[in-house]
């Protein structure tokens, strides 16, 4: 790539729109916020508007911002697959009566957390110079296992041009290949157009004789396997020299760190992480240093500054770390960071005042999502794209003022401002949701992506 081409490469954050059935059902095991907020009344409209405001303010600040549609929920087809029959209203009513847990699962709006949609390798790192995509199988929970098919269709609809984009199959949806996507993947590099090193973080390993010696979490499940991370790297053509596989600290998982992006975030040469992030901290950093073409800038937050409880409750590490043209970085933190004194002090005295590129902190209110354990970084999927790749996108998915206005009006037209777990069986909610999504695919010009549109 020429110098001009390298400088045209940008990171685009594709945020997931919060869907019309966003609710609090306490579905996610090992996710402290989700488990503790189950049963609360949600406000889908407020959630969607909070997400849109975050996107808009980052667009206004000069960052490239994209948007991904939510999924078809309730997933009545999934209930039919599980033996419920009759009209849609009958299926919903029977599920509510006989298996309320299943009804709640098929209503989850969890696709908003697009950091779990898949893993992406930019074209500069791929042997065929295309951008590579693997949707995550999300097999560790039933409500998220329902996402990958539609996710694959959405990604293929937007990144359709085969000259620039390559799509891989979802990994086998079985515990050995448990995959949660980009939430456990960080690309470190100099400029975005320069080759990068891919840090894959896993929680457990399935095959091989290391199994018995392995340290695993005791309380909560490890959602990502080494085998899944290796398979994604293989699909994308990444070599050993381009990859580092590191085990997440099992004690962190047991403290509620269900994805690596709840305890570490990296971008460019910077890796901001908590001392409890990796089982072998020094080994991980050494391998990164050995493989990266430029010096790694580790920013380590010690346990004595931020406890695990504060890290998990504030989601400090689920911030978006954004690169600015002058080499500085902006950290986009959730409002909850202001509510924890130790965290806010660490941001001011340690991150901002420290000898590192982080020069600005921006606070965003994404509370509706946070109560289900999704912070600013969960809500976005990073896709590094050249000028030509951005031009090859299909649909109206890069945010502009006009698209923001259209999406805001669309939310205000279709979304409820109150949803209690008991409302999920309301057949009217299912109809409202389909009407909204049908209109959305026309607004985003992505074509038919939902089961109800495909017949
Ligand atoms: O998988 N919550 C999600 C939160 C995902 C956060 N993503 C990242 N860390 N990248 C999860 O635990 C809550 C249940 C619900 O919303 O219906 C939930 O699935």
mmCIF file of C-alpha atoms in Angstrom, residues 70-324:
data_model
loop_
_atom_site.group_PDB
_atom_site.id
_atom_site.type_symbol
_atom_site.label_atom_id
_atom_site.label_comp_id
_atom_site.label_asym_id
_atom_site.label_seq_id
_atom_site.Cartn_x
_atom_site.Cartn_y
_atom_site.Cartn_z
ATOM 1 C CA UNK A 70 -31.301 -5.555 15.254
ATOM 2 C CA UNK A 71 -32.799 -9.040 14.829
ATOM 3 C CA UNK A 72 -36.292 -10.379 14.379
ATOM 4 C CA UNK A 73 -37.713 -10.834 17.867
ATOM 5 C CA UNK A 74 -39.649 -12.525 19.286
ATOM 6 C CA UNK A 75 -38.131 -15.410 17.356
ATOM 7 C CA UNK A 76 -41.383 -17.319 17.000
ATOM 8 C CA UNK A 77 -39.694 -19.708 14.551
ATOM 9 C CA UNK A 78 -37.383 -20.838 17.353
ATOM 10 C CA UNK A 79 -40.416 -21.574 19.551
ATOM 11 C CA UNK A 80 -41.996 -23.572 16.723
ATOM 12 C CA UNK A 81 -38.749 -25.553 16.359
ATOM 13 C CA UNK A 82 -39.103 -26.390 20.043
ATOM 14 C CA UNK A 83 -42.581 -27.862 19.533
ATOM 15 C CA UNK A 84 -44.965 -24.963 20.089
ATOM 16 C CA UNK A 85 -47.626 -24.834 17.393
ATOM 17 C CA UNK A 86 -50.724 -22.902 16.330
ATOM 18 C CA UNK A 87 -51.056 -19.272 15.322
ATOM 19 C CA UNK A 88 -48.351 -16.824 16.373
ATOM 20 C CA UNK A 89 -50.534 -15.643 19.270
ATOM 21 C CA UNK A 90 -51.113 -19.232 20.377
ATOM 22 C CA UNK A 91 -47.391 -20.025 20.240
ATOM 23 C CA UNK A 92 -46.613 -16.967 22.373
ATOM 24 C CA UNK A 93 -49.402 -17.723 24.850
ATOM 25 C CA UNK A 94 -48.406 -21.374 25.239
ATOM 26 C CA UNK A 95 -44.739 -20.519 25.685
ATOM 27 C CA UNK A 96 -45.626 -17.872 28.288
ATOM 28 C CA UNK A 97 -47.614 -20.461 30.221
ATOM 29 C CA UNK A 98 -45.476 -23.580 29.827
ATOM 30 C CA UNK A 99 -41.933 -22.293 29.355
ATOM 31 C CA UNK A 100 -41.634 -18.605 30.251
ATOM 32 C CA UNK A 101 -37.842 -18.905 30.248
ATOM 33 C CA UNK A 102 -37.930 -19.854 26.547
ATOM 34 C CA UNK A 103 -40.247 -16.978 25.708
ATOM 35 C CA UNK A 104 -37.863 -14.570 27.422
ATOM 36 C CA UNK A 105 -34.904 -15.999 25.502
ATOM 37 C CA UNK A 106 -36.547 -15.595 22.090
ATOM 38 C CA UNK A 107 -37.375 -11.963 22.928
ATOM 39 C CA UNK A 108 -33.852 -10.880 23.871
ATOM 40 C CA UNK A 109 -32.506 -7.851 22.031
ATOM 41 C CA UNK A 110 -28.957 -9.097 22.610
ATOM 42 C CA UNK A 111 -27.886 -8.510 18.998
ATOM 43 C CA UNK A 112 -27.368 -4.855 20.001
ATOM 44 C CA UNK A 113 -23.949 -5.941 21.337
ATOM 45 C CA UNK A 114 -22.284 -6.166 17.962
ATOM 46 C CA UNK A 115 -18.842 -6.736 19.505
ATOM 47 C CA UNK A 116 -20.189 -10.292 19.688
ATOM 48 C CA UNK A 117 -21.495 -10.367 16.107
ATOM 49 C CA UNK A 118 -18.286 -11.776 14.698
ATOM 50 C CA UNK A 119 -14.541 -11.464 14.217
ATOM 51 C CA UNK A 120 -13.110 -9.275 11.475
ATOM 52 C CA UNK A 121 -9.663 -9.226 9.884
ATOM 53 C CA UNK A 122 -8.783 -6.117 7.859
ATOM 54 C CA UNK A 123 -7.595 -6.626 4.277
ATOM 55 C CA UNK A 124 -4.060 -5.434 5.064
ATOM 56 C CA UNK A 125 -3.544 -8.491 7.284
ATOM 57 C CA UNK A 126 -5.199 -11.076 5.017
ATOM 58 C CA UNK A 127 -3.294 -13.073 2.382
ATOM 59 C CA UNK A 128 -5.874 -12.309 -0.321
ATOM 60 C CA UNK A 129 -6.146 -8.599 0.612
ATOM 61 C CA UNK A 130 -9.847 -8.876 1.396
ATOM 62 C CA UNK A 131 -11.660 -8.094 4.654
ATOM 63 C CA UNK A 132 -12.588 -11.380 6.377
ATOM 64 C CA UNK A 133 -15.685 -12.038 8.492
ATOM 65 C CA UNK A 134 -16.741 -14.932 10.729
ATOM 66 C CA UNK A 135 -20.054 -14.549 12.580
ATOM 67 C CA UNK A 136 -19.741 -15.771 16.183
ATOM 68 C CA UNK A 137 -21.723 -18.905 17.032
ATOM 69 C CA UNK A 138 -22.627 -17.579 20.517
ATOM 70 C CA UNK A 139 -23.485 -21.134 21.457
ATOM 71 C CA UNK A 140 -22.883 -20.611 25.176
ATOM 72 C CA UNK A 141 -26.404 -19.261 25.745
ATOM 73 C CA UNK A 142 -29.650 -20.150 24.014
ATOM 74 C CA UNK A 143 -30.825 -16.554 23.582
ATOM 75 C CA UNK A 144 -27.594 -15.615 21.789
ATOM 76 C CA UNK A 145 -27.286 -18.853 19.838
ATOM 77 C CA UNK A 146 -30.304 -17.515 17.929
ATOM 78 C CA UNK A 147 -28.274 -14.636 16.455
ATOM 79 C CA UNK A 148 -25.614 -15.947 14.011
ATOM 80 C CA UNK A 149 -27.843 -16.843 11.049
ATOM 81 C CA UNK A 150 -29.317 -13.384 10.734
ATOM 82 C CA UNK A 151 -25.984 -11.806 11.645
ATOM 83 C CA UNK A 152 -24.387 -13.660 8.736
ATOM 84 C CA UNK A 153 -27.099 -12.448 6.373
ATOM 85 C CA UNK A 154 -26.730 -8.858 7.579
ATOM 86 C CA UNK A 155 -22.941 -8.896 7.201
ATOM 87 C CA UNK A 156 -23.189 -10.485 3.757
ATOM 88 C CA UNK A 157 -25.817 -7.960 2.696
ATOM 89 C CA UNK A 158 -23.691 -4.972 3.693
ATOM 90 C CA UNK A 159 -20.246 -6.340 2.867
ATOM 91 C CA UNK A 160 -21.541 -7.908 -0.342
ATOM 92 C CA UNK A 161 -18.820 -7.056 -2.842
ATOM 93 C CA UNK A 162 -16.781 -10.244 -3.230
ATOM 94 C CA UNK A 163 -13.830 -8.368 -4.614
ATOM 95 C CA UNK A 164 -13.329 -6.755 -1.213
ATOM 96 C CA UNK A 165 -15.081 -8.961 1.345
ATOM 97 C CA UNK A 166 -14.819 -12.663 2.278
ATOM 98 C CA UNK A 167 -17.334 -14.434 4.531
ATOM 99 C CA UNK A 168 -16.633 -17.623 6.460
ATOM 100 C CA UNK A 169 -19.029 -20.108 8.016
ATOM 101 C CA UNK A 170 -19.992 -19.849 11.659
ATOM 102 C CA UNK A 171 -17.863 -22.292 13.690
ATOM 103 C CA UNK A 172 -19.571 -25.542 14.765
ATOM 104 C CA UNK A 173 -22.015 -24.577 17.512
ATOM 105 C CA UNK A 174 -20.670 -26.978 20.104
ATOM 106 C CA UNK A 175 -18.817 -26.270 23.381
ATOM 107 C CA UNK A 176 -15.384 -27.074 21.881
ATOM 108 C CA UNK A 177 -15.740 -24.163 19.436
ATOM 109 C CA UNK A 178 -17.580 -21.708 21.656
ATOM 110 C CA UNK A 179 -17.018 -18.344 19.994
ATOM 111 C CA UNK A 180 -18.103 -14.874 21.157
ATOM 112 C CA UNK A 181 -16.519 -12.829 18.388
ATOM 113 C CA UNK A 182 -14.599 -9.578 18.554
ATOM 114 C CA UNK A 183 -15.236 -9.149 22.300
ATOM 115 C CA UNK A 184 -12.280 -11.510 22.732
ATOM 116 C CA UNK A 185 -10.182 -10.188 19.868
ATOM 117 C CA UNK A 186 -7.996 -7.077 19.696
ATOM 118 C CA UNK A 187 -5.913 -5.912 16.769
ATOM 119 C CA UNK A 188 -2.800 -3.926 17.679
ATOM 120 C CA UNK A 189 -0.975 -1.920 15.033
ATOM 121 C CA UNK A 190 0.672 1.394 14.126
ATOM 122 C CA UNK A 191 -1.436 3.167 11.496
ATOM 123 C CA UNK A 192 -4.599 1.239 10.634
ATOM 124 C CA UNK A 193 -3.253 0.568 7.133
ATOM 125 C CA UNK A 194 -0.075 -1.021 8.503
ATOM 126 C CA UNK A 195 0.057 -4.729 9.353
ATOM 127 C CA UNK A 196 -1.310 -5.612 12.769
ATOM 128 C CA UNK A 197 -0.985 -8.321 15.395
ATOM 129 C CA UNK A 198 -4.138 -10.097 16.527
ATOM 130 C CA UNK A 199 -4.587 -10.800 20.217
ATOM 131 C CA UNK A 200 -7.137 -13.581 20.764
ATOM 132 C CA UNK A 201 -8.174 -14.132 24.385
ATOM 133 C CA UNK A 202 -9.819 -17.394 25.412
ATOM 134 C CA UNK A 203 -11.209 -18.735 28.668
ATOM 135 C CA UNK A 204 -10.669 -22.462 28.254
ATOM 136 C CA UNK A 205 -9.175 -25.118 26.066
ATOM 137 C CA UNK A 206 -10.938 -28.314 25.043
ATOM 138 C CA UNK A 207 -8.569 -30.618 23.218
ATOM 139 C CA UNK A 208 -5.065 -31.797 24.031
ATOM 140 C CA UNK A 209 -3.489 -33.188 27.171
ATOM 141 C CA UNK A 210 -3.237 -29.785 28.869
ATOM 142 C CA UNK A 211 -6.865 -30.178 29.844
ATOM 143 C CA UNK A 212 -6.329 -31.641 33.294
ATOM 144 C CA UNK A 213 -3.584 -29.192 34.189
ATOM 145 C CA UNK A 214 -5.546 -26.221 32.971
ATOM 146 C CA UNK A 215 -6.823 -23.542 35.312
ATOM 147 C CA UNK A 216 -10.481 -22.893 34.604
ATOM 148 C CA UNK A 217 -13.073 -20.650 36.255
ATOM 149 C CA UNK A 218 -15.054 -22.372 39.004
ATOM 150 C CA UNK A 219 -18.121 -20.221 39.302
ATOM 151 C CA UNK A 220 -19.046 -18.955 35.854
ATOM 152 C CA UNK A 221 -18.593 -20.444 32.378
ATOM 153 C CA UNK A 222 -15.662 -19.582 30.120
ATOM 154 C CA UNK A 223 -17.345 -18.552 26.898
ATOM 155 C CA UNK A 224 -14.441 -18.569 24.421
ATOM 156 C CA UNK A 225 -12.255 -21.554 23.630
ATOM 157 C CA UNK A 226 -8.715 -21.556 22.307
ATOM 158 C CA UNK A 227 -9.883 -23.903 19.558
ATOM 159 C CA UNK A 228 -12.497 -21.399 18.395
ATOM 160 C CA UNK A 229 -9.985 -18.544 18.320
ATOM 161 C CA UNK A 230 -7.480 -20.675 16.415
ATOM 162 C CA UNK A 231 -10.116 -21.717 13.881
ATOM 163 C CA UNK A 232 -11.120 -18.112 13.190
ATOM 164 C CA UNK A 233 -7.471 -17.130 12.725
ATOM 165 C CA UNK A 234 -7.035 -20.084 10.350
ATOM 166 C CA UNK A 235 -10.151 -19.177 8.342
ATOM 167 C CA UNK A 236 -8.816 -15.645 7.905
ATOM 168 C CA UNK A 237 -5.371 -16.842 6.826
ATOM 169 C CA UNK A 238 -3.544 -15.313 9.795
ATOM 170 C CA UNK A 239 -0.116 -16.784 10.493
ATOM 171 C CA UNK A 240 1.650 -17.537 13.747
ATOM 172 C CA UNK A 241 3.688 -14.369 13.341
ATOM 173 C CA UNK A 242 0.461 -12.316 13.256
ATOM 174 C CA UNK A 243 -1.323 -13.897 16.208
ATOM 175 C CA UNK A 244 -1.074 -14.155 19.986
ATOM 176 C CA UNK A 245 -3.423 -16.485 21.909
ATOM 177 C CA UNK A 246 -3.682 -15.642 25.600
ATOM 178 C CA UNK A 247 -5.730 -17.212 28.343
ATOM 179 C CA UNK A 248 -8.028 -14.947 30.279
ATOM 180 C CA UNK A 249 -7.520 -15.032 34.026
ATOM 181 C CA UNK A 250 -10.060 -17.566 35.412
ATOM 182 C CA UNK A 251 -10.499 -15.480 38.569
ATOM 183 C CA UNK A 252 -11.600 -12.581 36.385
ATOM 184 C CA UNK A 253 -14.272 -14.737 34.745
ATOM 185 C CA UNK A 254 -15.435 -15.768 38.205
ATOM 186 C CA UNK A 255 -15.675 -12.094 39.170
ATOM 187 C CA UNK A 256 -18.048 -11.418 36.248
ATOM 188 C CA UNK A 257 -15.658 -10.770 33.353
ATOM 189 C CA UNK A 258 -17.495 -12.905 30.804
ATOM 190 C CA UNK A 259 -15.654 -11.376 27.827
ATOM 191 C CA UNK A 260 -12.117 -10.010 27.587
ATOM 192 C CA UNK A 261 -13.542 -6.617 26.586
ATOM 193 C CA UNK A 262 -14.886 -6.246 30.122
ATOM 194 C CA UNK A 263 -11.288 -6.049 31.389
ATOM 195 C CA UNK A 264 -9.112 -4.840 28.487
ATOM 196 C CA UNK A 265 -9.342 -2.645 25.407
ATOM 197 C CA UNK A 266 -6.726 -2.012 22.767
ATOM 198 C CA UNK A 267 -6.341 0.111 19.679
ATOM 199 C CA UNK A 268 -3.356 1.144 17.588
ATOM 200 C CA UNK A 269 -0.291 0.406 19.732
ATOM 201 C CA UNK A 270 -2.108 0.878 23.055
ATOM 202 C CA UNK A 271 -3.366 -1.929 25.273
ATOM 203 C CA UNK A 272 -5.300 -0.680 28.287
ATOM 204 C CA UNK A 273 -5.850 -3.557 30.683
ATOM 205 C CA UNK A 274 -6.424 -4.504 34.289
ATOM 206 C CA UNK A 275 -3.757 -6.502 36.044
ATOM 207 C CA UNK A 276 -6.223 -9.421 36.353
ATOM 208 C CA UNK A 277 -6.943 -9.601 32.613
ATOM 209 C CA UNK A 278 -4.515 -12.322 31.566
ATOM 210 C CA UNK A 279 -3.419 -15.505 33.299
ATOM 211 C CA UNK A 280 0.150 -14.953 32.072
ATOM 212 C CA UNK A 281 0.449 -11.178 31.911
ATOM 213 C CA UNK A 282 4.184 -10.964 31.237
ATOM 214 C CA UNK A 283 4.166 -13.793 28.690
ATOM 215 C CA UNK A 284 1.301 -12.161 26.790
ATOM 216 C CA UNK A 285 3.000 -8.761 26.670
ATOM 217 C CA UNK A 286 6.345 -10.295 25.682
ATOM 218 C CA UNK A 287 4.802 -12.184 22.789
ATOM 219 C CA UNK A 288 2.961 -9.078 21.606
ATOM 220 C CA UNK A 289 6.181 -7.056 21.773
ATOM 221 C CA UNK A 290 8.078 -9.723 19.838
ATOM 222 C CA UNK A 291 5.494 -9.870 17.048
ATOM 223 C CA UNK A 292 4.510 -6.209 16.698
ATOM 224 C CA UNK A 293 6.359 -4.015 14.206
ATOM 225 C CA UNK A 294 6.145 -0.996 16.500
ATOM 226 C CA UNK A 295 6.514 -0.646 20.273
ATOM 227 C CA UNK A 296 3.533 -1.809 22.317
ATOM 228 C CA UNK A 297 2.208 0.809 24.737
ATOM 229 C CA UNK A 298 0.754 -1.147 27.665
ATOM 230 C CA UNK A 299 -1.380 0.834 30.103
ATOM 231 C CA UNK A 300 -1.798 -1.373 33.143
ATOM 232 C CA UNK A 301 -4.353 -0.643 35.847
ATOM 233 C CA UNK A 302 -3.424 -2.374 39.115
ATOM 234 C CA UNK A 303 -5.851 -4.091 41.440
ATOM 235 C CA UNK A 304 -5.019 -1.608 44.184
ATOM 236 C CA UNK A 305 -6.334 1.229 41.992
ATOM 237 C CA UNK A 306 -9.469 -0.507 40.682
ATOM 238 C CA UNK A 307 -10.927 -3.579 42.404
ATOM 239 C CA UNK A 308 -12.519 -6.328 40.339
ATOM 240 C CA UNK A 309 -15.899 -5.290 41.714
ATOM 241 C CA UNK A 310 -15.344 -1.696 40.553
ATOM 242 C CA UNK A 311 -14.060 -2.844 37.169
ATOM 243 C CA UNK A 312 -17.126 -5.024 36.559
ATOM 244 C CA UNK A 313 -19.660 -2.535 37.944
ATOM 245 C CA UNK A 314 -18.239 0.521 36.155
ATOM 246 C CA UNK A 315 -17.228 -1.154 32.859
ATOM 247 C CA UNK A 316 -14.162 1.105 32.723
ATOM 248 C CA UNK A 317 -12.462 -1.382 30.395
ATOM 249 C CA UNK A 318 -15.517 -1.665 28.167
ATOM 250 C CA UNK A 319 -14.792 1.861 27.019
ATOM 251 C CA UNK A 320 -14.152 2.680 23.398
ATOM 252 C CA UNK A 321 -10.549 3.650 22.805
ATOM 253 C CA UNK A 322 -10.556 5.861 19.720
ATOM 254 C CA UNK A 323 -7.511 7.013 17.751
ATOM 255 C CA UNK A 324 -7.219 10.650 16.758
#
